[in-house]
Amino acid sequence: MGILDGKVAVITGGASGIGAETARLFAREGAQLVIGDLQAERGRALVEEIGREGGDATFARTDVTRTEDVAALIAAAVDRWGGLDVLFNNAGIHVHQGLLVQNSVEEFDEVLAVNLRGPFLGMQHAIPHMIARGGGSIICTSSTGARVGHMRNAGYCASKAGVLGLVRVAAIEYADQNIRVNAILPGIIATPMGLADPWLHAASPEERMATLARSQPIPRAGLPEDIARVALWLAGDLSAWVTGQEIVADGGYLADSQRG
Ligand code: NAP
């Protein structure tokens, strides 16, 4: 018996990093999946990998900033499996800008479009299907950057804080339809995005992982599976009484006054 047996899930940004690891875990736990991402080659390779391991997944090339793409992504799940139970709004970008006054409006808008409009569109298109199904779970990947400021990250931190507002509103508007909506706030995680952070740039892969291991009280690098397991808990019925919440998964980073 898998935790997600019989559940249909959509994962955005599912071809890489946290989304890809969550796709693998959800499939192992019995979910039928649609993976949406800009990266078609990586997404299709992951679908094949999941299929070889006995899972059931498909890929839809999706730009989460585009209404028509998000509508098609959700429709792909509903058409293939007859409904939708779980939406993981996870696609995101981290554009390294200058200080706030140096930011270009175009880059700021781009970050907001992916990281905030994307989850909004996902909710808009998923919720009617979840209502028809009798409920569901929506999970959004925010960041510890929603709680503390990071230099040269105005757009990123603003977008991730905005996600928390979206989560709270959706949670209270659809609680009576049995739809739960929660956010995960990862600290730094060893993914292509996390490892591209400029403060790690000069280091070798081994040095980067060692630096990540020193970045929070738990003395190892945060891994995509650390976040995938939180997403699994939120997706399944073990978290049935949890909605509108911010689940921090950061190895203790925010709890540490020297770091968080
Ligand atoms: P990742 O490895 O870069 O994966 C993100 C995936 O989303 C990539 O395949 C990316 O494609 C895709 N994507 C980007 N823009 C998209 C769009 N408009 N439509 C559809 N897909 C799009 O990053 P990750 O670290 O797993 O990040 C996943 C989520 O966790 C993000 O929301 C991120 O902000 C959040 N997060 C990450 C960390 C961390 O340290 N890694 C910490 C806190 C929060 P491209 O490669 O083409 O961009």
Coordinates of C-alpha atoms and ligand atoms in Angstrom, one line a residue:
M1 CA 0.0 0.0 0.0
G2 CA 1.4 3.4 -1.0
I3 CA 0.6 6.7 0.8
L4 CA -0.8 8.1 -2.5
D5 CA -2.5 5.0 -3.9
G6 CA -5.3 6.1 -6.2
K7 CA -4.3 9.7 -6.2
V8 CA -3.7 11.8 -9.2
A9 CA -1.0 14.5 -8.9
V10 CA 0.5 17.3 -10.9
I11 CA 4.0 18.6 -10.2
T12 CA 5.3 21.8 -11.8
G13 CA 9.0 22.2 -12.1
G14 CA 9.0 18.5 -11.9
A15 CA 11.9 17.8 -14.3
S16 CA 14.7 18.9 -11.9
G17 CA 15.8 19.2 -8.3
I18 CA 13.0 19.2 -5.7
G19 CA 10.2 18.6 -8.2
A20 CA 12.0 15.6 -9.8
E21 CA 12.7 13.9 -6.5
T22 CA 9.1 14.5 -5.4
A23 CA 7.9 12.9 -8.7
R24 CA 10.0 9.8 -8.0
L25 CA 8.7 9.6 -4.4
F26 CA 5.0 10.2 -5.3
A27 CA 5.2 7.6 -8.0
R28 CA 6.8 5.0 -5.6
E29 CA 3.9 5.8 -3.2
G30 CA 1.3 5.0 -5.8
A31 CA 0.3 8.3 -7.4
Q32 CA -0.4 8.8 -11.0
L33 CA 1.5 11.8 -12.1
V34 CA 1.7 14.6 -14.7
I35 CA 5.0 16.4 -14.6
G36 CA 5.0 19.9 -16.0
D37 CA 8.2 21.8 -16.8
L38 CA 10.0 23.9 -19.4
Q39 CA 12.6 21.2 -19.8
A40 CA 11.0 18.7 -22.1
E41 CA 14.0 16.4 -22.6
R42 CA 14.7 16.1 -18.8
G43 CA 11.0 15.7 -18.1
R44 CA 10.5 12.9 -20.6
A45 CA 13.6 11.1 -19.4
L46 CA 12.2 11.2 -15.9
V47 CA 8.9 9.8 -17.1
E48 CA 10.8 6.9 -18.6
E49 CA 12.8 6.3 -15.5
I50 CA 9.6 6.3 -13.4
G51 CA 7.9 3.9 -15.9
R52 CA 10.9 1.5 -15.7
E53 CA 10.5 1.4 -11.9
G54 CA 6.8 0.5 -12.3
G55 CA 5.4 4.0 -11.8
D56 CA 2.8 5.8 -13.9
A57 CA 3.7 9.3 -15.1
T58 CA 3.4 11.5 -18.1
F59 CA 5.0 14.8 -19.1
A60 CA 3.5 18.0 -20.4
R61 CA 5.8 20.9 -21.5
T62 CA 4.5 23.8 -19.4
D63 CA 5.4 27.4 -18.9
V64 CA 3.7 28.1 -15.6
T65 CA 3.5 31.8 -16.4
R66 CA 1.1 31.1 -19.3
T67 CA -2.6 30.5 -18.6
E68 CA -3.1 28.2 -21.6
D69 CA -0.1 26.0 -20.6
V70 CA -1.4 25.6 -17.0
A71 CA -4.9 24.9 -18.2
A72 CA -3.5 22.2 -20.5
L73 CA -1.3 20.7 -17.8
I74 CA -4.3 20.3 -15.4
A75 CA -6.5 19.0 -18.3
A76 CA -3.8 16.4 -19.1
A77 CA -4.2 14.9 -15.6
V78 CA -8.0 15.1 -15.6
D79 CA -8.4 13.7 -19.2
R80 CA -6.0 10.8 -18.5
W81 CA -7.0 9.8 -15.0
G82 CA -10.4 11.3 -14.5
G83 CA -9.6 13.9 -11.8
L84 CA -7.0 15.6 -9.7
D85 CA -6.1 15.2 -6.1
V86 CA -2.8 16.9 -5.6
L87 CA -1.1 19.9 -7.1
F88 CA 2.5 20.7 -6.2
N89 CA 3.1 24.3 -7.3
N90 CA 6.9 24.0 -7.3
A91 CA 8.4 25.6 -10.4
G92 CA 10.5 28.6 -9.6
I93 CA 13.4 30.7 -10.7
H94 CA 16.1 32.5 -8.8
V95 CA 17.5 35.4 -10.8
H96 CA 20.5 37.0 -9.1
Q97 CA 20.0 40.7 -9.3
G98 CA 21.9 43.6 -7.9
L99 CA 20.8 45.7 -4.9
L100 CA 17.2 46.8 -5.1
V101 CA 17.7 50.1 -6.9
Q102 CA 19.8 48.3 -9.5
N103 CA 17.1 45.7 -10.3
S104 CA 15.6 45.8 -13.7
V105 CA 11.8 46.0 -13.8
E106 CA 11.8 43.2 -16.4
E107 CA 13.7 40.8 -14.2
F108 CA 11.6 41.6 -11.2
D109 CA 8.5 41.0 -13.2
E110 CA 9.9 37.7 -14.6
V111 CA 10.6 36.3 -11.1
L112 CA 7.1 37.4 -9.9
A113 CA 5.5 35.8 -13.0
V114 CA 7.1 32.4 -12.4
N115 CA 7.2 32.2 -8.6
L116 CA 3.8 33.9 -7.8
R117 CA 1.6 34.1 -10.9
G118 CA 2.5 30.4 -11.6
P119 CA 1.1 29.1 -8.3
F120 CA -1.9 31.4 -8.7
L121 CA -2.7 30.0 -12.1
G122 CA -2.2 26.4 -10.9
M123 CA -4.7 27.0 -8.1
Q124 CA -7.2 28.6 -10.5
H125 CA -7.2 25.7 -12.8
A126 CA -6.9 22.9 -10.3
I127 CA -9.5 23.9 -7.7
P128 CA -12.6 23.4 -9.8
H129 CA -11.5 19.8 -10.5
M130 CA -10.7 19.2 -6.9
I131 CA -14.1 20.5 -5.9
A132 CA -15.6 18.1 -8.4
R133 CA -13.5 15.3 -6.9
G134 CA -14.6 16.1 -3.3
G135 CA -11.3 17.6 -2.1
G136 CA -7.6 17.8 -2.7
S137 CA -4.2 19.0 -1.5
I138 CA -2.3 22.0 -2.9
I139 CA 1.3 22.4 -1.9
C140 CA 3.4 25.4 -2.9
T141 CA 7.2 25.7 -2.7
S142 CA 8.0 29.0 -1.0
S143 CA 11.4 29.5 0.7
T144 CA 13.0 30.6 4.0
G145 CA 13.5 33.8 1.9
A146 CA 9.9 34.5 2.6
R147 CA 10.7 34.9 6.3
V148 CA 14.2 36.5 6.2
G149 CA 15.7 38.9 3.6
H150 CA 18.6 37.8 1.4
M151 CA 20.8 40.5 -0.1
R152 CA 20.3 41.0 -3.9
N153 CA 17.1 38.9 -3.8
A154 CA 14.3 41.5 -3.8
G155 CA 12.2 39.8 -6.4
Y156 CA 12.8 36.3 -5.1
C157 CA 12.0 37.1 -1.5
A158 CA 9.0 39.2 -2.4
S159 CA 7.6 36.4 -4.7
K160 CA 8.1 33.7 -2.0
A161 CA 6.5 35.9 0.7
G162 CA 3.6 36.5 -1.8
V163 CA 3.1 32.7 -2.1
L164 CA 2.3 32.6 1.6
G165 CA -0.5 35.1 1.2
L166 CA -1.9 33.1 -1.7
V167 CA -1.7 29.9 0.4
R168 CA -3.6 31.4 3.3
V169 CA -6.4 32.9 1.1
A170 CA -6.9 29.7 -0.9
A171 CA -6.8 27.6 2.4
I172 CA -9.7 29.6 4.0
E173 CA -11.7 30.0 0.8
Y174 CA -11.8 26.3 0.0
A175 CA -11.5 24.6 3.4
D176 CA -15.2 23.8 3.3
Q177 CA -14.6 22.0 0.0
N178 CA -12.1 19.7 1.6
I179 CA -9.2 21.3 -0.2
R180 CA -6.1 21.9 1.9
V181 CA -3.5 24.4 0.9
N182 CA 0.0 24.6 2.4
A183 CA 3.5 26.0 1.7
I184 CA 6.9 24.4 2.2
L185 CA 9.7 26.7 3.1
P186 CA 13.0 25.0 2.2
G187 CA 16.3 26.3 3.3
I188 CA 19.1 26.0 0.8
I189 CA 18.9 22.6 -1.0
A190 CA 21.5 20.9 -3.2
T191 CA 19.7 21.2 -6.6
P192 CA 20.9 22.9 -9.8
M193 CA 19.2 26.1 -8.5
G194 CA 20.7 25.8 -5.0
L195 CA 24.2 25.0 -6.2
A196 CA 24.1 27.9 -8.7
D197 CA 23.8 30.4 -5.8
P198 CA 26.6 33.1 -6.4
W199 CA 28.1 32.7 -2.9
L200 CA 29.0 29.1 -3.9
H201 CA 30.3 30.0 -7.3
A202 CA 34.1 29.6 -7.0
A203 CA 33.9 26.3 -5.3
S204 CA 34.4 22.8 -6.6
P205 CA 31.3 20.4 -6.3
E206 CA 32.8 18.9 -3.1
E207 CA 33.5 22.3 -1.6
R208 CA 30.0 23.5 -2.5
M209 CA 28.5 20.5 -0.6
A210 CA 30.8 21.2 2.3
T211 CA 29.7 24.8 2.4
L212 CA 26.0 23.7 2.3
A213 CA 26.7 21.4 5.2
R214 CA 27.9 24.4 7.2
S215 CA 24.9 26.5 6.3
Q216 CA 22.5 25.4 9.0
P217 CA 22.6 23.6 12.4
I218 CA 22.1 20.1 11.0
P219 CA 25.7 19.5 9.6
R220 CA 24.9 18.2 6.2
A221 CA 23.7 19.6 2.9
G222 CA 19.9 19.8 2.5
L223 CA 18.8 17.4 -0.3
P224 CA 15.8 17.3 -2.6
E225 CA 14.5 14.2 -0.9
D226 CA 14.3 16.2 2.4
I227 CA 11.7 18.4 0.7
A228 CA 10.0 15.6 -1.3
R229 CA 9.2 13.8 2.0
V230 CA 7.5 16.9 3.4
A231 CA 5.5 17.2 0.2
L232 CA 4.5 13.6 0.5
W233 CA 3.2 14.2 4.0
L234 CA 1.2 17.2 2.9
A235 CA -0.1 15.4 -0.2
G236 CA -1.4 12.4 1.8
D237 CA -4.1 12.0 4.4
L238 CA -1.7 12.0 7.4
S239 CA -1.8 15.8 7.2
A240 CA -5.7 15.9 7.0
W241 CA -6.0 18.6 9.7
V242 CA -3.2 20.8 8.3
T243 CA -4.1 23.8 6.1
G244 CA -3.0 27.3 5.5
Q245 CA 0.4 26.5 7.0
E246 CA 4.1 27.3 6.4
I247 CA 6.1 24.1 6.9
V248 CA 9.8 25.1 7.3
A249 CA 12.2 22.4 6.2
D250 CA 15.7 24.0 6.6
G251 CA 17.8 21.9 9.0
G252 CA 17.3 24.5 11.7
Y253 CA 18.5 27.6 9.6
L254 CA 15.7 29.9 10.7
A255 CA 15.9 28.8 14.3
D256 CA 19.5 30.0 14.5
S257 CA 20.0 33.7 15.4
Q258 CA 23.4 33.6 13.8
R259 CA 22.1 32.5 10.5
G260 CA 18.3 32.7 10.0
Ligands
NAP1 P1 15.6 23.6 -10.2 O1 16.5 22.4 -10.0 O2 16.1 24.7 -11.0 O3 14.2 23.1 -10.8 C1 13.2 24.0 -11.1 C2 12.6 23.5 -12.4 O4 11.5 24.4 -12.7 C3 13.6 23.5 -13.6 O5 13.4 22.4 -14.4 C4 13.2 24.8 -14.3 O6 13.5 24.9 -15.7 C5 11.6 24.8 -14.1 N1 11.0 26.1 -14.4 C6 11.5 27.3 -14.3 N2 10.7 28.2 -14.8 C7 9.6 27.5 -15.2 C8 8.4 27.9 -15.8 N3 8.1 29.2 -16.1 N4 7.4 27.0 -16.1 C9 7.7 25.7 -15.8 N5 8.8 25.2 -15.2 C10 9.8 26.2 -15.0 O7 15.2 24.2 -8.8 P2 14.8 23.6 -7.3 O8 15.9 24.0 -6.4 O9 14.4 22.2 -7.4 O10 13.6 24.6 -7.0 C11 12.3 24.1 -6.9 C12 11.5 25.1 -6.0 O11 12.1 25.2 -4.7 C13 11.5 26.6 -6.6 O12 10.3 27.1 -6.4 C14 12.6 27.2 -5.7 O13 12.4 28.6 -5.7 C15 12.3 26.5 -4.4 N6 13.4 26.6 -3.5 C16 14.6 26.1 -3.8 C17 15.7 26.2 -2.9 C18 17.1 25.7 -3.1 O14 18.0 26.0 -2.4 N7 17.3 24.8 -4.2 C19 15.5 26.8 -1.6 C20 14.2 27.3 -1.3 C21 13.2 27.2 -2.3 P3 14.8 25.7 -16.1 O15 16.0 24.9 -15.7 O16 14.7 25.9 -17.5 O17 14.8 27.0 -15.3

